[in-house]
Coordinates of C-alpha atoms in Angstrom, one line a residue:
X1 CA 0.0 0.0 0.0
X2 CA 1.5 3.6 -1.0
X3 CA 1.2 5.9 2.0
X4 CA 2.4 8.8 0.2
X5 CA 0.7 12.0 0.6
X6 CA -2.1 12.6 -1.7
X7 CA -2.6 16.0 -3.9
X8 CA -5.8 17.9 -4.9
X9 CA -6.3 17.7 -8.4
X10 CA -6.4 21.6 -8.6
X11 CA -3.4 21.8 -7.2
X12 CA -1.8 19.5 -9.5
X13 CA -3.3 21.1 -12.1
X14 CA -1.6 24.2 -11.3
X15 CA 1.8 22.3 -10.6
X16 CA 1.3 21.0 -13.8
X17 CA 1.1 24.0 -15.5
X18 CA 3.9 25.7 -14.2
X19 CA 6.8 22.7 -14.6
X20 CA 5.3 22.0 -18.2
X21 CA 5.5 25.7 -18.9
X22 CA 2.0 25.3 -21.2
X23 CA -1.5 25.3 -20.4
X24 CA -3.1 21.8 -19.7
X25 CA -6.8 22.1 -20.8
X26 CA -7.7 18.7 -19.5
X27 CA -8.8 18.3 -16.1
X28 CA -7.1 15.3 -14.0
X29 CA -8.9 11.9 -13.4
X30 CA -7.9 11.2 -9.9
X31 CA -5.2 12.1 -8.3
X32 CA -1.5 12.4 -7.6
X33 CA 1.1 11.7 -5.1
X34 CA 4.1 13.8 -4.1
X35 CA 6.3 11.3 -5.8
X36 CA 4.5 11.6 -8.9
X37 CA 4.4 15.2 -9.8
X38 CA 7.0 16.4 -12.2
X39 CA 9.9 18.6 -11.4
X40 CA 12.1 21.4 -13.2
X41 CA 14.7 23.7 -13.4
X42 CA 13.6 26.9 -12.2
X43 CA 14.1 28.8 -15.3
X44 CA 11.4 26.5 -17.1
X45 CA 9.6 27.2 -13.6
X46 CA 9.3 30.9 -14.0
X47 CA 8.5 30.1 -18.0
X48 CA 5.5 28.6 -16.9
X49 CA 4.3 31.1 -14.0
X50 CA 4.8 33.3 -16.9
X51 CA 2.4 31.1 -18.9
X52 CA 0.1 30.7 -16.4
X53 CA -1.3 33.6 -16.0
X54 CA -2.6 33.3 -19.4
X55 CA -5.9 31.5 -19.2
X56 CA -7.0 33.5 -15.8
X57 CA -5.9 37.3 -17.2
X58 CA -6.2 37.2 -20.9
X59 CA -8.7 35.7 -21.2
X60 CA -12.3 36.7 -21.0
X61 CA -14.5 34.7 -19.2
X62 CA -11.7 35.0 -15.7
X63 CA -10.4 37.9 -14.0
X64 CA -11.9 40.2 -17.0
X65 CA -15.4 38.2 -16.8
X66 CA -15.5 39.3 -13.1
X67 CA -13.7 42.9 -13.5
X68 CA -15.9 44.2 -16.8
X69 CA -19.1 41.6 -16.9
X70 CA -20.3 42.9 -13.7
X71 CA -20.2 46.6 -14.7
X72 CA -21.9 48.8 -17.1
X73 CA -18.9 48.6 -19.5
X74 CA -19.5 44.7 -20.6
X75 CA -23.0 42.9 -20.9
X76 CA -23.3 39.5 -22.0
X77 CA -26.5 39.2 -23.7
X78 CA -28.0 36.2 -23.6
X79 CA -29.6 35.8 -27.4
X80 CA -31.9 33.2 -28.1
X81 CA -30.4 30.3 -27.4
X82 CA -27.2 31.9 -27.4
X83 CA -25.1 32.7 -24.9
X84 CA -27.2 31.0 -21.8
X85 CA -24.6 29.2 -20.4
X86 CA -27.0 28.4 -17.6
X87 CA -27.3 32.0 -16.8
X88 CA -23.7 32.8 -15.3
X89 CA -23.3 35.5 -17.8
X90 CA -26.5 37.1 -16.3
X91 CA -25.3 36.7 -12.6
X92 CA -22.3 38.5 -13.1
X93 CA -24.4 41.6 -14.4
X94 CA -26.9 41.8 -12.4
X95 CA -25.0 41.1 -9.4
X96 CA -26.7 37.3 -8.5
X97 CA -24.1 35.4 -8.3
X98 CA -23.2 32.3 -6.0
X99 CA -20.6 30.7 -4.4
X100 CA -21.2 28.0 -7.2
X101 CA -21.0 30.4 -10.3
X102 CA -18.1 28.6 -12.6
X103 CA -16.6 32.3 -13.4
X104 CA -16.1 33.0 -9.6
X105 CA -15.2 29.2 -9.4
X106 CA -12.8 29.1 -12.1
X107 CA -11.0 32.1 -11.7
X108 CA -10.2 31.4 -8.1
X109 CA -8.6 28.4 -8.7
X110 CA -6.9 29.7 -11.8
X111 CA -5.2 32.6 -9.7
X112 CA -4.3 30.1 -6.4
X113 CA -2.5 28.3 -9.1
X114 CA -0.5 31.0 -10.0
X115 CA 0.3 31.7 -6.3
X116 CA 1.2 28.5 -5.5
X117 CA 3.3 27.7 -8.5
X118 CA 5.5 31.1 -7.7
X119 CA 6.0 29.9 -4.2
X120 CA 7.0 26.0 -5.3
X121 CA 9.2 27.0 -7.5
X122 CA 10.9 29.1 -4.2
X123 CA 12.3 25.5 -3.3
X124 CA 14.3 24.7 -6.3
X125 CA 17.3 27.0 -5.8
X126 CA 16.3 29.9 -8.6
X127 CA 18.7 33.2 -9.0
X128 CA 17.8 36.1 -7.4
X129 CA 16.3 38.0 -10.4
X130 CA 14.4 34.3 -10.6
X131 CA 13.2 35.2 -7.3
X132 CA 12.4 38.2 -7.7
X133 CA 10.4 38.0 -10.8
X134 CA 8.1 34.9 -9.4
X135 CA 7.7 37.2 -6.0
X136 CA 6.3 39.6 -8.0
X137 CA 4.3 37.1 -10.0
X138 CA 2.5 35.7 -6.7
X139 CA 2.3 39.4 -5.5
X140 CA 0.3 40.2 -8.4
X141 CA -2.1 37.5 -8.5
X142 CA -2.3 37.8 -4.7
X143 CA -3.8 41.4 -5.0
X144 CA -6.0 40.4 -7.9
X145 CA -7.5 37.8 -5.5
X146 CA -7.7 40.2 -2.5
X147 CA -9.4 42.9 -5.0
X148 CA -11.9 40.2 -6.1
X149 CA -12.4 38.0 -3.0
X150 CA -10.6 39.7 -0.2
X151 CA -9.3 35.9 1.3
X152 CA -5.6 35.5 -0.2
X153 CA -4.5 31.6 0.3
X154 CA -0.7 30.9 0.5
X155 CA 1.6 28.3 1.7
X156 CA 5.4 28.4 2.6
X157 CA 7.8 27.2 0.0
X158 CA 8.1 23.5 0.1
X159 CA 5.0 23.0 3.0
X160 CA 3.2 20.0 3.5
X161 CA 0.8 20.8 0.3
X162 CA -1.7 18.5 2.0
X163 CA -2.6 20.5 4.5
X164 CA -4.9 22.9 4.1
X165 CA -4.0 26.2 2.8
X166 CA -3.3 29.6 5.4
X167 CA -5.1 32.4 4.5
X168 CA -4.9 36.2 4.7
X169 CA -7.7 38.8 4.3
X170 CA -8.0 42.8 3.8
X171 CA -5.5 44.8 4.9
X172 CA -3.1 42.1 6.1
X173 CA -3.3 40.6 2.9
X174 CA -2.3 44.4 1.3
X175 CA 0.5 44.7 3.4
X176 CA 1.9 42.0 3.0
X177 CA 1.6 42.2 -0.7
X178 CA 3.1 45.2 -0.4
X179 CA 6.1 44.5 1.7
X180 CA 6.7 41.4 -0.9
X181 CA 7.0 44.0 -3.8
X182 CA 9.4 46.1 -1.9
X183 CA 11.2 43.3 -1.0
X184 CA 12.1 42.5 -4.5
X185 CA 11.6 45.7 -6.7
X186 CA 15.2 46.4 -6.4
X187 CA 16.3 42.6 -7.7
X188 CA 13.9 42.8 -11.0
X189 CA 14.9 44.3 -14.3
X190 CA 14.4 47.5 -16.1
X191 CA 12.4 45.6 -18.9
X192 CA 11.2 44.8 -20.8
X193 CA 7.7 45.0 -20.8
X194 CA 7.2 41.1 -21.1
X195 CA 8.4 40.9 -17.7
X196 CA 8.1 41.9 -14.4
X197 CA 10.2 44.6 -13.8
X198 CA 11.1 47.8 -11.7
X199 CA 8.4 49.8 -13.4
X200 CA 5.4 47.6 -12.8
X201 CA 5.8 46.6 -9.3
X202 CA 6.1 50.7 -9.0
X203 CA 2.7 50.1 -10.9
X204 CA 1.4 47.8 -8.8
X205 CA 2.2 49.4 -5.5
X206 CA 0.0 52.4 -7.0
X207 CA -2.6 50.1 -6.8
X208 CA -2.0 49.1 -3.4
X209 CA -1.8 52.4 -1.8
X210 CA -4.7 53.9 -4.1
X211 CA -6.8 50.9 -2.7
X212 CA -5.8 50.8 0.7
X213 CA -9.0 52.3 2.0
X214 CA -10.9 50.4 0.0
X215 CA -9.7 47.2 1.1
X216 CA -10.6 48.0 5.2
X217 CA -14.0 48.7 4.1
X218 CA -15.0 48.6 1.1
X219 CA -19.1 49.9 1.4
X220 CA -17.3 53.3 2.9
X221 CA -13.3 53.6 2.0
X222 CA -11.5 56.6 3.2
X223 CA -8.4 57.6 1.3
X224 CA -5.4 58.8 3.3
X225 CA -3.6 61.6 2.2
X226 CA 0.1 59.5 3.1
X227 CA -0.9 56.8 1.2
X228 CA -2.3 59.5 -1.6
X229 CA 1.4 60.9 -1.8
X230 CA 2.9 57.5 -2.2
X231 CA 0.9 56.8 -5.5
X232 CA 1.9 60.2 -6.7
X233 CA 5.6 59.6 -5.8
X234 CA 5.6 56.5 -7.5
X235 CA 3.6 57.9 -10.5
X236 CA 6.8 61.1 -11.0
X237 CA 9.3 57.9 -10.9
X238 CA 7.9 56.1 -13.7
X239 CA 7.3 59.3 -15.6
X240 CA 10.4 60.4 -14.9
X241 CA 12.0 57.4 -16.4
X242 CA 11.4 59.1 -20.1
X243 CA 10.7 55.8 -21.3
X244 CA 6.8 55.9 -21.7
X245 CA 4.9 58.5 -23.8
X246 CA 2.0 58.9 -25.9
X247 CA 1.8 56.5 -29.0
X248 CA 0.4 58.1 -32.3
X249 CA -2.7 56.0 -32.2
X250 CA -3.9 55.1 -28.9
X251 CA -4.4 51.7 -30.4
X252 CA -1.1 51.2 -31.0
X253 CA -0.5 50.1 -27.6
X254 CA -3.0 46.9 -28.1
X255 CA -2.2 46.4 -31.9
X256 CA -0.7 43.0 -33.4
X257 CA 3.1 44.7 -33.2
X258 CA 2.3 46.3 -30.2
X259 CA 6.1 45.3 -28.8
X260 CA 7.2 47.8 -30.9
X261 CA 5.1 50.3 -31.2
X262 CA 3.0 50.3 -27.9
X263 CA 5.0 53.1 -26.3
X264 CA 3.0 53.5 -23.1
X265 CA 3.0 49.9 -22.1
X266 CA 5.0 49.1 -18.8
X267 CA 3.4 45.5 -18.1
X268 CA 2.6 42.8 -20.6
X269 CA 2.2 39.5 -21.2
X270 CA 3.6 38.5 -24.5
X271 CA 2.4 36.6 -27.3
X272 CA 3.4 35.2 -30.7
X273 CA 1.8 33.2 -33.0
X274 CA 1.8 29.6 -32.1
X275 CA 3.0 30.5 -28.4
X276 CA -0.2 33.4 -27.4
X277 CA -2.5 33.3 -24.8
X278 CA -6.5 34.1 -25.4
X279 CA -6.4 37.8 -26.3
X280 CA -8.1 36.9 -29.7
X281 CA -10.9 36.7 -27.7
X282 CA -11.5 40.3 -27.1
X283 CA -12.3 40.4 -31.0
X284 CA -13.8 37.1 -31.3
X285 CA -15.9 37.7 -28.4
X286 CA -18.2 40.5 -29.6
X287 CA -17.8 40.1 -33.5
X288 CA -20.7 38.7 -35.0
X289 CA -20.6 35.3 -37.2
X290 CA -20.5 37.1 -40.5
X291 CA -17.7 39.5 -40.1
X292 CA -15.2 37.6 -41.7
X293 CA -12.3 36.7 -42.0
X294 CA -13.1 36.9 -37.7
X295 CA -16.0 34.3 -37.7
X296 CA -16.9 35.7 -34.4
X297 CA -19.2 34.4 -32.0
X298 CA -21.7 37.2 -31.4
X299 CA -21.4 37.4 -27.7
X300 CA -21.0 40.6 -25.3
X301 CA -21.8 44.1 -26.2
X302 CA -21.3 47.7 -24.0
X303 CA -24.3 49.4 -22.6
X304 CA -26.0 52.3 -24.0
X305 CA -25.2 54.3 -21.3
X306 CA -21.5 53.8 -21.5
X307 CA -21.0 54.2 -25.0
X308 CA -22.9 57.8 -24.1
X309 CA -19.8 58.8 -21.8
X310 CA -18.0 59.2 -25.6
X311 CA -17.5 62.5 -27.7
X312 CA -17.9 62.0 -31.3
X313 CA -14.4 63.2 -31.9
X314 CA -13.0 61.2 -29.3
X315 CA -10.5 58.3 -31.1
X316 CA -10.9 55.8 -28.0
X317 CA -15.0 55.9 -29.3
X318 CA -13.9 54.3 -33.1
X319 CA -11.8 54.8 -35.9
X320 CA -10.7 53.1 -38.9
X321 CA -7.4 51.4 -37.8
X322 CA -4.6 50.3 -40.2
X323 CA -3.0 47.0 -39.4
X324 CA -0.1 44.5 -41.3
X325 CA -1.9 42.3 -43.5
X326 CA -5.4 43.8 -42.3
X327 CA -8.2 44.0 -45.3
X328 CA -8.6 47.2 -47.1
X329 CA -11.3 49.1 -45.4
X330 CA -11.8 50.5 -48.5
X331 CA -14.8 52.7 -46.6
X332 CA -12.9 53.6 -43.9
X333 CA -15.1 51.8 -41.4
X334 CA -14.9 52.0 -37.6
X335 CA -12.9 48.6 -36.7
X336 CA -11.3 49.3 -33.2
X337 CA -13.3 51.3 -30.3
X338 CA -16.9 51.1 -30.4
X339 CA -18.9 49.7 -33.7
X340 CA -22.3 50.7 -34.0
X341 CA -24.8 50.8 -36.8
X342 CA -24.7 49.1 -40.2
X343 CA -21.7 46.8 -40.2
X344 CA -19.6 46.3 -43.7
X345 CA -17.2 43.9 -45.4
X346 CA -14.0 45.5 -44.8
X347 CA -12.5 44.4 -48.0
X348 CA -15.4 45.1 -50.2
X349 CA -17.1 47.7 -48.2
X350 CA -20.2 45.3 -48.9
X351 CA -23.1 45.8 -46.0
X352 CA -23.1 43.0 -43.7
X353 CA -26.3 40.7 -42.7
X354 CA -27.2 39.3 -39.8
X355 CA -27.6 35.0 -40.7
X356 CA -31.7 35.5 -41.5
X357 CA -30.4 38.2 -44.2
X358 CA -31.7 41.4 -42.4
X359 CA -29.4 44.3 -42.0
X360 CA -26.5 43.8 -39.9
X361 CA -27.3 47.1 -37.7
X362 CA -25.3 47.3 -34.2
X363 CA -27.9 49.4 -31.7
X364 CA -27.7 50.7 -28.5
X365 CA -30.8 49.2 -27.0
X366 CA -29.4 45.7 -25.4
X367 CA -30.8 44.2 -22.2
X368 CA -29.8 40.6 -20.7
X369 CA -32.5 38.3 -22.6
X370 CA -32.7 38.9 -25.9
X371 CA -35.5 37.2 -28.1
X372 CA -36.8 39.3 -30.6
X373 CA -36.0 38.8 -34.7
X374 CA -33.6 41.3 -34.5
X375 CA -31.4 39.5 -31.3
X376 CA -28.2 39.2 -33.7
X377 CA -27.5 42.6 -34.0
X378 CA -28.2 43.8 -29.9
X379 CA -25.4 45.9 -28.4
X380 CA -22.2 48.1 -29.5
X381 CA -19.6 45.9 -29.6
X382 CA -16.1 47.0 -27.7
X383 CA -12.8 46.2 -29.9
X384 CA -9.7 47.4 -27.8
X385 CA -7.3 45.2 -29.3
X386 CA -6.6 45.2 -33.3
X387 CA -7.5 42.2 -35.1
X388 CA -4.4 40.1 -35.7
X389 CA -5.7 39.4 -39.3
X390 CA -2.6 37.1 -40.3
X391 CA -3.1 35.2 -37.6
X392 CA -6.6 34.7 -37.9
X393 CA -5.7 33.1 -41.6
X394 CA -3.4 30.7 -39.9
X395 CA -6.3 29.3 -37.9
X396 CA -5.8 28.3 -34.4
X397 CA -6.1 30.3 -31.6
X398 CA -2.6 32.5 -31.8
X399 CA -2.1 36.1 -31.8
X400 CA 0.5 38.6 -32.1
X401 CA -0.8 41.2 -30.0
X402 CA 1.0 41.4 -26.2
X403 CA -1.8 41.6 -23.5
X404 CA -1.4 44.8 -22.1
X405 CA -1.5 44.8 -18.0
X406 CA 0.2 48.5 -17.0
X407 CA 0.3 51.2 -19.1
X408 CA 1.3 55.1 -19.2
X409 CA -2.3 56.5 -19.0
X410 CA -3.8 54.9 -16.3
X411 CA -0.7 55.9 -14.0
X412 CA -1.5 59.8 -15.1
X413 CA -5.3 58.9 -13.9
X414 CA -4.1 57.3 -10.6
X415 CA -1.9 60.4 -10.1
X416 CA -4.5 63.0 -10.6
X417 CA -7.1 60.9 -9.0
X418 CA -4.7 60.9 -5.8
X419 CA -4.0 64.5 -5.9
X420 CA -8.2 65.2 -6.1
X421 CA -8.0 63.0 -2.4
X422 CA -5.7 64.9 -1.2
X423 CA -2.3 64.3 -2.4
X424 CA 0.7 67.1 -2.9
X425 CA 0.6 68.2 -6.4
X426 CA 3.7 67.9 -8.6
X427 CA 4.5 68.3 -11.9
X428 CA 6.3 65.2 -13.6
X429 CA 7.1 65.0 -17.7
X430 CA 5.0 67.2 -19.9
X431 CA 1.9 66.2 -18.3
X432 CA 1.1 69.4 -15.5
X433 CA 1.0 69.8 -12.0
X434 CA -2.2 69.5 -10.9
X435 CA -5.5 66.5 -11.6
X436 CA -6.9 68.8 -14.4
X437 CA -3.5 69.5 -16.4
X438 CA -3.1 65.6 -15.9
X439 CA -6.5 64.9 -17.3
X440 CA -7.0 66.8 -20.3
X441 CA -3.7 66.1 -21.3
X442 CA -5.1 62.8 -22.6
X443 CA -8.3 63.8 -23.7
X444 CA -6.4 66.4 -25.8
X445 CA -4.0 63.3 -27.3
X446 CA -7.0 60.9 -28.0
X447 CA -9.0 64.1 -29.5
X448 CA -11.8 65.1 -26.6
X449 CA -12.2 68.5 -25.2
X450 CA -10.4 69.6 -22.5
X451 CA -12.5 70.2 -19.1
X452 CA -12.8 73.5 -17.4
X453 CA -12.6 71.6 -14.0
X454 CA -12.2 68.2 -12.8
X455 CA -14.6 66.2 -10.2
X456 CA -14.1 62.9 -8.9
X457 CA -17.3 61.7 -10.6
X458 CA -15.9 63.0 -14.1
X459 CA -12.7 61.2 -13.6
X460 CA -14.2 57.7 -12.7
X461 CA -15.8 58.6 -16.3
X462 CA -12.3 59.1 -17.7
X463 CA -11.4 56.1 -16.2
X464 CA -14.0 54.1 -17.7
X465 CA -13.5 55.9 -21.3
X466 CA -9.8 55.3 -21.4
X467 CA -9.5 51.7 -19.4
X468 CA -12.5 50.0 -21.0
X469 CA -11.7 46.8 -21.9
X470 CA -8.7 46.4 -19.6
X471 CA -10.1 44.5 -16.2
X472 CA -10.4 48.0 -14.1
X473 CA -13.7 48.8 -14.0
X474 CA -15.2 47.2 -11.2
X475 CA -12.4 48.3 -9.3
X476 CA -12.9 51.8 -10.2
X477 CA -16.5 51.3 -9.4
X478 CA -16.4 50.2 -6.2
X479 CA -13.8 52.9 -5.2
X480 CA -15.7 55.7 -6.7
X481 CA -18.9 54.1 -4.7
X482 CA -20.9 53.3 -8.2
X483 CA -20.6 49.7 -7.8
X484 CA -23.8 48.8 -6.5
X485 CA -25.9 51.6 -8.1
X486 CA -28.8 50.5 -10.4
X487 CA -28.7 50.7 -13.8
X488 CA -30.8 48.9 -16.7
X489 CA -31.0 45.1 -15.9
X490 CA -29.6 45.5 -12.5
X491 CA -31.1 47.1 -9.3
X492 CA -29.5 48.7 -6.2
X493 CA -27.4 45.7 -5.0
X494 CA -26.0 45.4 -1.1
X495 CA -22.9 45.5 0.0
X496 CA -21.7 42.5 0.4
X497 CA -22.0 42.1 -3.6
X498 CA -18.6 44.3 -3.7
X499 CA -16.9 41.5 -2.8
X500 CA -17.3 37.5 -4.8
X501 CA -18.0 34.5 -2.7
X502 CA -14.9 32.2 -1.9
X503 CA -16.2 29.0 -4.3
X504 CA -18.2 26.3 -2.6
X505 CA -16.1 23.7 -3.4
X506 CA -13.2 25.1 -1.7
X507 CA -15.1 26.1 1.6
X508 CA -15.6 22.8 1.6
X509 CA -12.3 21.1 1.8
X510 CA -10.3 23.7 3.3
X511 CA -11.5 24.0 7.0
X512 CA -9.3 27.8 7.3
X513 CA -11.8 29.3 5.1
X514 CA -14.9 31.0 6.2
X515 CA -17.4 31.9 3.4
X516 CA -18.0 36.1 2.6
X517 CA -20.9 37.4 4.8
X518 CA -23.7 37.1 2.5
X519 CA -23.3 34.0 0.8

């Protein structure tokens, strides 16, 4: 009889994962012992932590379902007998979700894997820039599960994994986060982007401090004016770099060669053909069948009352986007931003039909069921990234473009959003001194009028019209005090909605865990 200790299958999993450095898409039959689970160097470790955050951040039905599909940035329509799913879709948006929901389930264990992977591969002798990097790694899918569930699991490098995970919640869970990016900020790189470096754990520790209210109570967060000054301190340093700026296109930093030409970006997770994560998605998501050479799946749309938040001459709203190996556009068509209205061939500028041969007409009324004739066509659909069009003719699920994490303009919005709770002004690079200089220094690059004056409720608009699309908007939300605020499809929602349910199936084998009031 073996006696060896026995794993979890999750746990395997996310073992799995990291030492194969791919993504395993089947799930385990049974189970494991210790002896049995495969070992590597840590440099093929750190590969796969790399990899695995693929699934759970590129992806659109993990951290971004939760983040976006729970706001009124992202609805998921279901239409006809499309897009049921058994109704998760509608839980996240109108905020009646369980402990059993498979996107609260999934993504949970997706991130724990990450965490736990980091801190195994702690064991195997790794470098200290090795170190560093998966510290980072685990701090940053540590904070995405405080943001989401506010319980952070962890184990000690090379503890008896079949014990029951410790856990951490709130604000111990932020501060130690926090001390674990200052322990290693000064062991990572400068760059690049692909990895975690000196500039996005400056990034990340924005967040922290930014959010530190929020995560002691999150139904009333107050925002101290030390912990203001920090994010702004940390904002002049990566300004002050010189190495971000404005890119010509604000697309440019999500576009197929974006490694090149995405000049704001300061965390990424990169992607080539044949070795890419999901980010496809975010176009084959929301593009209907018929738009080809996409083949879409006609899924999630924006809100009404969103896309309203958008000037007309505001580039982040739509515009005809060049791309390597793209079709012609011979009618200049919106194909990034926002596409509403009558939807054409972009190589022969042919109007588009829905599959019954109606009019392929993108409108602003959307709600949660849809059954009507005209179901296909429900709902502006987001684009943020450029479609990889050479990829898509090489089939399979690859794309060129880098999944963008950090970037340039949300650190000028967490700056000036500090400074407007109370912060010291300063004036870092060409962007002014004070929240308004900051602010309408992008609306002036991505072609909106400048405001006269700046309130907090205006910038979580600015926010929302700049970041849409990139897994901050519940955040933003909830901070700003919108989160639970009705809206169509959705009523006033309590407070314990602002934070996800730990998933059944883990409050039931881990006796440290005690299930989110509420649930």
């Amino acid at each position: 009889m073996n006696h060896a200790k026995i794993i979890g299958t999750a746990t395997v999993l996310a073992l799995l994962q990291v030492t194969s450095g791919c993504d395993i898409q089947e799930r385990l039959e049974g189970q494991l012992t210790e002896e049995q689970i495969p070992r590597g160097d840590p440099a093929a470790l750190l590969r796969g932590a790399y990899n695995s955050q693929r699934d759970p951040i590129q992806g659109c039905v993990s951290v971004f379902a939760l983040q976006e599909a729970s706001t009124d940035a992202r609805i998921m329509p279901t239409r006809g007998p499309d897009w049921d799913d058994n109704g998760k879709w509608r839980e996240l948006f109108n905020h009646t979700w369980t402990p059993n929901n498979e996107r609260v389930r999934d993504t949970f264990t997706q991130l724990n894997g990450i965490i736990f992977a980091t801190t195994d591969l702690l064991r195997f002798d790794p470098t200290v820039q090795q170190q560093a990097e998966s510290r980072f790694l685990r701090a940053w899918a540590s904070y995405l599960v405080l943001d989401l569930y506010d319980q952070v699991l962890y184990r000690d490098p090379g503890e008896n994994v079949s014990d029951p995970a410790r856990l951490r919640k709130g604000t111990e869970a932020l501060n130690y986060i926090v001390s674990e990016i200052n322990a290693v900020q000064k062991d990572l790189p400068d760059g690049p982007a692909g990895r975690a470096n000196k500039d996005a754990a400056r990034v990340l520790l924005m967040k922290c401090y930014l959010n530190k209210g929020v995560y002691a109570n999150r139904a009333a967060p107050t925002f101290d004016a030390a912990d203001m000054n920090q994010v702004v301190k940390l904002a002049d340093e990566v300004i002050n770099s010189g190495k971000y700026s404005f890119a010509p296109n604000v697309f440019d930093n999500f576009a197929p060669n974006n490694t090149a030409i995405g000049r704001e970006n300061i965390f990424t997770q990169e992607n080539t053909f044949g070795n890419a994560g999901p980010t496809r998605d975010f176009w084959k998501f929301v593009s209907h069948y018929n738009m080809r050479p996409v083949d879409g799946y006609n899924g999630p749309a924006t809100t009404g009352a969103f896309y309203a938040l958008f000037e007309p001459g505001d580039i982040r709203r739509g515009t005809a986007y060049v791309t390597a190996g793209g079709p012609a556009n011979p009618g200049k068509r919106i194909n990034v931003g926002f596409l509403v209205g009558q939807q054409y061939n972009f190589t022969t500028d042919a109007p588009l039909t829905t599959r019954g041969g109606a009019p392929l007409i993108f409108t602003q009324d959307v709600s949660l069921l849809e059954t009507g004739a005209d179901l296909e066509a429900k709902g502006i659909r987001p684009i943020k990234y450029p479609v990889d069009y050479p990829s898509e003719a090489k089939g399979g699920n690859g794309c060129e473009n880098d999944h963008v994490t950090f970037r340039l303009a949300d650190v000028l919005l967490m700056k000036a959003e500090a400074i407007l709770r109370g912060a010291t002004p300063t004036s870092a690079g060409s962007y002014g001194g004070t929240a308004l200089a900051i602010v309408n220094t992008i609306r002036t690059d991505r072609g909106a009028s400048a405001f006269s004056t700046l309130t907090l409720d205006a910038l979580l608009d600015e926010r929302g019209r700049e970041l849409y699309g990139e897994s901050w908007r519940r955040q933003d939300m909830i901070r700003f005090g919108k989160f639970l605020q009705a809206r169509k499809d959705k009523p006033v929602t309590p407070a314990f909605r602002l934070i996800y349910p730990i998933p059944q199936t883990q409050v039931d084998v881990n006796r440290n865990i005690t299930q989110n009031p509420g649930y």
